[in-house]
CSV table of C-alpha atoms and ligand atoms in Angstrom, one decimal:
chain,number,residue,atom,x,y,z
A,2,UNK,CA,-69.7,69.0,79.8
A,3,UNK,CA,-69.2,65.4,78.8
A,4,UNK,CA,-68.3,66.1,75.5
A,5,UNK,CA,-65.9,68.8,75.3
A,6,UNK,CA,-65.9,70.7,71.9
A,7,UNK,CA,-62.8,72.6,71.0
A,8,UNK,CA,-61.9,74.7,67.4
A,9,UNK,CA,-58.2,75.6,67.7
A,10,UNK,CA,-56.1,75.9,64.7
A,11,UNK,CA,-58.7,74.9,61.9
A,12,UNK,CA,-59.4,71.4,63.7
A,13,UNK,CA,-62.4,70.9,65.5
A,14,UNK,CA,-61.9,68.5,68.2
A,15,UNK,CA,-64.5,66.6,70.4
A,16,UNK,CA,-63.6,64.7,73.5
A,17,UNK,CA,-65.0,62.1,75.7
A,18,UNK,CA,-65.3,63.9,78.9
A,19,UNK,CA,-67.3,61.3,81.2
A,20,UNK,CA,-64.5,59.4,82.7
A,21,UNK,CA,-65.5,58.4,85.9
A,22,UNK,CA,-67.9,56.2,83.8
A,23,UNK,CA,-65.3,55.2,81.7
A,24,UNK,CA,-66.6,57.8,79.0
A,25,UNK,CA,-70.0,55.7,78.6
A,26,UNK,CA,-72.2,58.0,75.9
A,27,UNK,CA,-75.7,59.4,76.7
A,28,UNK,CA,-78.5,60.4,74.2
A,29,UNK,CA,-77.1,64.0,75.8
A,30,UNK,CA,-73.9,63.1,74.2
A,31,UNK,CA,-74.9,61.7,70.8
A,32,UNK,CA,-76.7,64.9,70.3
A,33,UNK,CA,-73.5,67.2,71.0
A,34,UNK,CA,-71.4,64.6,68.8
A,35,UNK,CA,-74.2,65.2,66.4
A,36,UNK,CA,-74.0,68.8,66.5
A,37,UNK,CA,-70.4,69.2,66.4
A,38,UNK,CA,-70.4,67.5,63.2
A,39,UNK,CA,-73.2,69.2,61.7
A,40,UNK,CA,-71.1,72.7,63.0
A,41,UNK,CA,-67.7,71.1,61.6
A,42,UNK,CA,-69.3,70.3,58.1
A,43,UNK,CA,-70.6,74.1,57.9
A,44,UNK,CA,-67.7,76.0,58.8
A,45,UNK,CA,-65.2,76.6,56.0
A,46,UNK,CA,-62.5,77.7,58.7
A,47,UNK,CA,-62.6,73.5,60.0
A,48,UNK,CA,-60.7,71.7,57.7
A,49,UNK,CA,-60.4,68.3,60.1
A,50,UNK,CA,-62.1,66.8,63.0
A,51,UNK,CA,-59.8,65.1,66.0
A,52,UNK,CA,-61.9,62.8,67.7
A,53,UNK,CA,-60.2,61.5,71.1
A,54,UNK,CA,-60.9,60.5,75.0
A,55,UNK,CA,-58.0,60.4,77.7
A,56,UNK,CA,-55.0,58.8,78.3
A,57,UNK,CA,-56.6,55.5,79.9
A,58,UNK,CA,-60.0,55.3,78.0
A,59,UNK,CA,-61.5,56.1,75.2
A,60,UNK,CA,-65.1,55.4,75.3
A,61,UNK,CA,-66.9,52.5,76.8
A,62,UNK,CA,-69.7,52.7,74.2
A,63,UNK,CA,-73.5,52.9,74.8
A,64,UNK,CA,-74.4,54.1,78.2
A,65,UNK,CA,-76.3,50.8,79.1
A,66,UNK,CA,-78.6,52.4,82.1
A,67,UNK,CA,-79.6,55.8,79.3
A,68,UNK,CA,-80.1,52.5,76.8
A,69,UNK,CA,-82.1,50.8,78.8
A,70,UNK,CA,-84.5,53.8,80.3
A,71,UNK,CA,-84.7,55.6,76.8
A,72,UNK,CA,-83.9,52.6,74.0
A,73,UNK,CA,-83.2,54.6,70.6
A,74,UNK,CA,-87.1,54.0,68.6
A,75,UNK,CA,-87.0,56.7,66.0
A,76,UNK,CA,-84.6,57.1,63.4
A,77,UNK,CA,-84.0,60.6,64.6
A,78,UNK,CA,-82.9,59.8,67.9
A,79,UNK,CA,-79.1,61.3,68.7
A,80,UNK,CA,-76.9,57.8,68.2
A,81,UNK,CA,-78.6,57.7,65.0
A,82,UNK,CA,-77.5,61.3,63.7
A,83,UNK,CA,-74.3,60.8,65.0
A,84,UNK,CA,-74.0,58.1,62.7
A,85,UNK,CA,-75.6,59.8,59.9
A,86,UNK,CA,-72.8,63.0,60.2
A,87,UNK,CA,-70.0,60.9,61.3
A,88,UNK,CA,-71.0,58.5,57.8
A,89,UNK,CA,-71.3,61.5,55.2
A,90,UNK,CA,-68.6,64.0,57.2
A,91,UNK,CA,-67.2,65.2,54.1
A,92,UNK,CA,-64.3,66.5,56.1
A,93,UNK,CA,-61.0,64.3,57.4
A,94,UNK,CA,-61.4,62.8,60.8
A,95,UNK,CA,-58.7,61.9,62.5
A,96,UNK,CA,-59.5,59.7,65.9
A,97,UNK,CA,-56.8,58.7,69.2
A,98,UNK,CA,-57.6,55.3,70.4
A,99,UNK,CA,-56.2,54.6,74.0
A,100,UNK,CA,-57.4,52.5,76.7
A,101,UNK,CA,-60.8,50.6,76.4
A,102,UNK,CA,-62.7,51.6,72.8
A,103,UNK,CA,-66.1,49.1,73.4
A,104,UNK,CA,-68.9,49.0,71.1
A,105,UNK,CA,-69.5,52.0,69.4
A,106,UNK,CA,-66.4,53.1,70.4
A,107,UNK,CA,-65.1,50.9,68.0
A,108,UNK,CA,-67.6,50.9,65.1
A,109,UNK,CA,-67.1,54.4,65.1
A,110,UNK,CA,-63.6,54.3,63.9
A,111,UNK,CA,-64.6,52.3,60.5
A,112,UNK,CA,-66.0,55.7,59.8
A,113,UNK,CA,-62.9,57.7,60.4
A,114,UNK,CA,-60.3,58.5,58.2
A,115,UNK,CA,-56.9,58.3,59.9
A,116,UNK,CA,-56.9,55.7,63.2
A,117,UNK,CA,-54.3,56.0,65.9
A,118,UNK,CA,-54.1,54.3,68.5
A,119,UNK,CA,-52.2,54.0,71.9
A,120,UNK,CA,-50.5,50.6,73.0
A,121,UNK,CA,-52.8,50.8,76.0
A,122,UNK,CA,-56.1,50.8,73.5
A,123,UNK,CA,-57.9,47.8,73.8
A,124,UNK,CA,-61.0,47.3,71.8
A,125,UNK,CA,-63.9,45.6,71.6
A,126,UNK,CA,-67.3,44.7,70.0
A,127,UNK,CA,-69.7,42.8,72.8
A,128,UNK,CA,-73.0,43.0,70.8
A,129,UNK,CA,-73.8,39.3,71.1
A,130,UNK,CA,-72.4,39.1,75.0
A,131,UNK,CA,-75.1,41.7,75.5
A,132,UNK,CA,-77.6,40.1,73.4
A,133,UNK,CA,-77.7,43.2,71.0
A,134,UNK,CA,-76.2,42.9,67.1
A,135,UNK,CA,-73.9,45.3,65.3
A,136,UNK,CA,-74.3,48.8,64.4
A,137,UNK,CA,-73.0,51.6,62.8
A,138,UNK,CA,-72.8,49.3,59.6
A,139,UNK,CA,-70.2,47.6,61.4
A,140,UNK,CA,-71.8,44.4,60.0
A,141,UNK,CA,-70.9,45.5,56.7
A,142,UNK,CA,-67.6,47.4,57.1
A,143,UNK,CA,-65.6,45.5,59.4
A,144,UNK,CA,-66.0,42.3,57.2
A,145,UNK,CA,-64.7,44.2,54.2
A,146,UNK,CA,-62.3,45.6,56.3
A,147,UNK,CA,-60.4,42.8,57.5
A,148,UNK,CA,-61.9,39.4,55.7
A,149,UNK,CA,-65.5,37.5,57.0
A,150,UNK,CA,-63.1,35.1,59.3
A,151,UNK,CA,-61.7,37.7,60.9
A,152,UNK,CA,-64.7,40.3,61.5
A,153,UNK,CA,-66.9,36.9,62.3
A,154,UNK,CA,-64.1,36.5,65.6
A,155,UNK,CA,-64.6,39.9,66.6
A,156,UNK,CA,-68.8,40.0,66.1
A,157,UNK,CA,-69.4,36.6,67.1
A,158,UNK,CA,-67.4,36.4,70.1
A,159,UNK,CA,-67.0,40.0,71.2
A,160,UNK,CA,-63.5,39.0,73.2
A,161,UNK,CA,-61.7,42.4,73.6
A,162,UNK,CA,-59.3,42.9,71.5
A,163,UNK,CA,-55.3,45.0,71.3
A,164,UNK,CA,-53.9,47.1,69.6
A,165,UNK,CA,-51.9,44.6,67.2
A,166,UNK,CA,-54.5,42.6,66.4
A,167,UNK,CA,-56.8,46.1,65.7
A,168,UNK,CA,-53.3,47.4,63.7
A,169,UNK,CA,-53.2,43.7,61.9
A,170,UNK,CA,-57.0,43.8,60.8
A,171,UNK,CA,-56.4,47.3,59.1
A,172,UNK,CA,-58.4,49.4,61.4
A,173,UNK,CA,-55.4,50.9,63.2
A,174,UNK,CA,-53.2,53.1,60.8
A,175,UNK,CA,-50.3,53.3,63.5
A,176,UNK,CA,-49.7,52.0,67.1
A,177,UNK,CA,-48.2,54.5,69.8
A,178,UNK,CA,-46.8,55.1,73.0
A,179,UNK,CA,-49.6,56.3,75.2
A,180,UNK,CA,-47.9,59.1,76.2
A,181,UNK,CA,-47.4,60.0,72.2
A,182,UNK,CA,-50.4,59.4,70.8
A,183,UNK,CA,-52.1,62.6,71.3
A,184,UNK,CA,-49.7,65.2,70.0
A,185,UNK,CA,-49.1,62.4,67.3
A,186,UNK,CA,-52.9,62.5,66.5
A,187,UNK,CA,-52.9,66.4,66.4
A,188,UNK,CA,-49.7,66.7,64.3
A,189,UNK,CA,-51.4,64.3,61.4
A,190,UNK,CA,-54.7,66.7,62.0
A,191,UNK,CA,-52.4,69.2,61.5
A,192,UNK,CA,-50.9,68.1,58.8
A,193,UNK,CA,-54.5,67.9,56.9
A,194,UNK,CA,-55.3,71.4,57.5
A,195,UNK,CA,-52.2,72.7,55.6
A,196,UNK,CA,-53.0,70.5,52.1
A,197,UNK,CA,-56.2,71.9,49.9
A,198,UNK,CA,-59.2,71.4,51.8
A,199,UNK,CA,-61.2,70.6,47.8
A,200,UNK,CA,-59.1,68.2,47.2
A,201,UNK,CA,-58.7,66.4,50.3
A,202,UNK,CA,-63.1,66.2,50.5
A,203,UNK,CA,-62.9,65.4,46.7
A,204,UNK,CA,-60.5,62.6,47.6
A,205,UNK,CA,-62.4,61.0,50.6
A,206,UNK,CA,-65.8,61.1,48.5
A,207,UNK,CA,-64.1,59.2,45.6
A,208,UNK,CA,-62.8,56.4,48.1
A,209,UNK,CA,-66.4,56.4,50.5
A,210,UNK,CA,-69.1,57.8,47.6
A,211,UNK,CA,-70.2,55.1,46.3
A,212,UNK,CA,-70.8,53.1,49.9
A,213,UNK,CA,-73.2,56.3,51.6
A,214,UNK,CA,-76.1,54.6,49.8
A,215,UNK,CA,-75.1,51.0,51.1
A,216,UNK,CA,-73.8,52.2,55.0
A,217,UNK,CA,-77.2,54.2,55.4
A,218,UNK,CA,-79.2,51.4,54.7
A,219,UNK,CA,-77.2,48.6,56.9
A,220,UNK,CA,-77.4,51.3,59.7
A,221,UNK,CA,-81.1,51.6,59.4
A,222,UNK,CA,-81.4,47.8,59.0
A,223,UNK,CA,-79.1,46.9,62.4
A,224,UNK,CA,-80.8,49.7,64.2
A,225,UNK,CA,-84.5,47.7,63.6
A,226,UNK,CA,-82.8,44.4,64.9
A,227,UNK,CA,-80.5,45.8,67.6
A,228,UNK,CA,-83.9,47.9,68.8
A,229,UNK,CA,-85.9,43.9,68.6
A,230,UNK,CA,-82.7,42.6,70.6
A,231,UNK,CA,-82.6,46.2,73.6
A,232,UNK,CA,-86.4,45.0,74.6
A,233,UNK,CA,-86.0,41.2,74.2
A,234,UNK,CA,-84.7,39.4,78.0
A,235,UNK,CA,-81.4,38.0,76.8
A,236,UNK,CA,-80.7,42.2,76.7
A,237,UNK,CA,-82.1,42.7,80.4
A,238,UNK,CA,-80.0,39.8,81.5
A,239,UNK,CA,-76.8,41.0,80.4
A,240,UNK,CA,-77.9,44.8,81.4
A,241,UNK,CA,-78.4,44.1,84.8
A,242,UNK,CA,-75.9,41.5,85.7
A,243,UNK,CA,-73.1,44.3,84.2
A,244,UNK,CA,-74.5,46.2,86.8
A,245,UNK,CA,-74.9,43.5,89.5
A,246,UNK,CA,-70.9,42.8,88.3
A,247,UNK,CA,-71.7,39.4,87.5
A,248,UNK,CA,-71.7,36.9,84.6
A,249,UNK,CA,-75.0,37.1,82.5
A,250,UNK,CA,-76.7,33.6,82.7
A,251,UNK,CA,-78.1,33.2,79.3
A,252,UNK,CA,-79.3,29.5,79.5
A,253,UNK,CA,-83.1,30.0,79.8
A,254,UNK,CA,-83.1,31.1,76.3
A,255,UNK,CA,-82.8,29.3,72.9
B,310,COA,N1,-72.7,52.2,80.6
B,310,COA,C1,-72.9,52.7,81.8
B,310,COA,N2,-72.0,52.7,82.8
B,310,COA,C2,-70.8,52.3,82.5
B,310,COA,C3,-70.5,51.7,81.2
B,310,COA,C4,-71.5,51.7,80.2
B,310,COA,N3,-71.2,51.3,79.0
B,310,COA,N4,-69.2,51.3,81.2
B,310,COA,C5,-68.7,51.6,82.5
B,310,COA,N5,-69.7,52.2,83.2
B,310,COA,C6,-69.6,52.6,84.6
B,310,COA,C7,-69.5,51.4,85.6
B,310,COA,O1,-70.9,51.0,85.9
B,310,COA,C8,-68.8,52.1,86.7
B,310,COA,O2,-69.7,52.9,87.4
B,310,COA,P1,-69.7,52.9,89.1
B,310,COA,O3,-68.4,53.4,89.4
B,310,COA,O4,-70.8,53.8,89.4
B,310,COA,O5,-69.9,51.5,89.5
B,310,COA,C9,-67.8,53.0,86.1
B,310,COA,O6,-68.3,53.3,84.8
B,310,COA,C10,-66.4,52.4,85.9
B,310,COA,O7,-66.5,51.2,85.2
B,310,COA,P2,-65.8,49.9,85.6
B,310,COA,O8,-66.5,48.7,84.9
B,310,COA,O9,-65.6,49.8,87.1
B,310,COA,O10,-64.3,50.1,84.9
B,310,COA,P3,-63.2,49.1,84.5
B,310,COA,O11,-62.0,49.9,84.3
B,310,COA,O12,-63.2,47.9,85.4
B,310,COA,O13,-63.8,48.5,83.1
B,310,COA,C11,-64.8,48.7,80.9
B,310,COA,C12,-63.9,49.4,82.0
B,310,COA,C13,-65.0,49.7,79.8
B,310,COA,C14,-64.0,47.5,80.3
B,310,COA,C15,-66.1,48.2,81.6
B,310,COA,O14,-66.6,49.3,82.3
B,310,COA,C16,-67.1,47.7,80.6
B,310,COA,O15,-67.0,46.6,80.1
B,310,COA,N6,-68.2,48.5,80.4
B,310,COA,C17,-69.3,48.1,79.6
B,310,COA,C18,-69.0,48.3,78.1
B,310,COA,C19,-70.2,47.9,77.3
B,310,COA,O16,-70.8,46.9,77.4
B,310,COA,N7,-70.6,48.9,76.5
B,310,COA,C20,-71.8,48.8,75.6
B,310,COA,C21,-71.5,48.4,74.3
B,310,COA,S1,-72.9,48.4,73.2
């Protein structure tokens, strides 16, 4: 299983389970993201969601060979439920950041509640290097997160970067030892699961309600330029020279 999917203790935790390709995520593993969620959100025994990968990598975000032989057309297509769930989970998510967190594996945290993150995690948001754009309303969140100037360093140039810089820009709640950060991770989960369950969702809506109308549509907006961008060359370029190993040559286009 590449995503394992584990209830112990009234947390439901999912983790990346793909590592000898660095935790990459199929459409096979959107969907059981997706379905997790959809199970978490159902079950009154869940009362918070650990989201994690191993010691030395998190995720390395969109599997680019799945991406490139089945490009995400319709807005029911897995990455885009897993957005949808991990957007409007009305439950506490609690994610453990260590080793490379790339793309998605990034965005995705702007959508969880409580961020942790080993002093090994190294993140990083490559759309442009790829020829893609944001997602996961990352073009939205990230510059109210942290300030335009700052979120335009990260998008723009999509340079990888550490856990400081991550804590700095507010998406990190906490920096760890790596060999820490898990039981850290499920101690704060655990800690959620003993306070009222109403008041903790009634809490997170009042802080996130009023942006579900405005995250939906900047996901649905990125998704019709990042799907332009997947079948456009500058895209193929950088595909296949990741997989050559080389650097992409993006001179030919203007
Ligand atoms: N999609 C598909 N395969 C991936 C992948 C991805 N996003 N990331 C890593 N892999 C594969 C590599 O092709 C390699 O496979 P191989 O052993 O069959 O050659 C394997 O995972 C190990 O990756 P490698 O690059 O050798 O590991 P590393 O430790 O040197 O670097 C990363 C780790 C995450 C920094 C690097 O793999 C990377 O930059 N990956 C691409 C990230 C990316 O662009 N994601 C898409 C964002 S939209």
């Amino acid at each position: 299983m590449d995503i394992l999917i584990e209830r112990s203790h009234h947390v439901l935790s999912m983790t990346f389970n793909r590592a000898h390709k660095k935790n990459a995520i199929t459409a096979a593993m959107y969907q059981a993201l997706a379905d997790a969620l959809t199970e978490a959100e159902a079950d009154s025994d869940i009362r918070a969601i650990l989201i994690q990968g191993q010691a030395d990598v998190f995720t390395a975000g969109n599997d680019l060979e799945d991406f490139m032989k089945h490009p995400p057309t319709s807005q029911d297509a897995p990455v885009f439920q897993f957005l949808h769930h991990i957007s409007h989970a009305s439950k506490p998510i609690v994610a453990a950041v260590a080793g490379p967190a790339v793309g998605v594996g990034t965005t995705l945290l702007l959508h969880c509640d409580l961020v942790y993150a080993a002093d090994n995690a190294r993140f990083s948001l490559p759309f442009t290097q790829l020829g893609l754009c944001p997602e996961a309303a990352s073009s939205l969140l990230l510059p109210r997160l942290t300030g335009y100037q700052r979120a335009a360093e990260k998008l723009l140039l999509g340079e990888p970067f550490d856990a400081l810089d991550a804590h700095a820009m507010g998406l990190v709640n906490r920096i760890l030892p790596a060999t820490d950060l898990l039981s850290f991770a499920q101690a704060q989960a655990a800690k959620l699961v003993q306070l009222p369950a109403a008041s903790l969702r009634a809490t997170k809506r009042l802080m996130k309600g009023d942006q579900h109308a405005m995250v939906d549509e900047r996901i649905a907006e990125e998704a019709l330029e990042f799907g332009r961008r997947l079948q456009a060359p500058e895209a193929r370029e950088a595909f296949t020279a990741f997989f050559e190993k080389r650097r992409p040559d993006f001179s030919r286009f203007s």
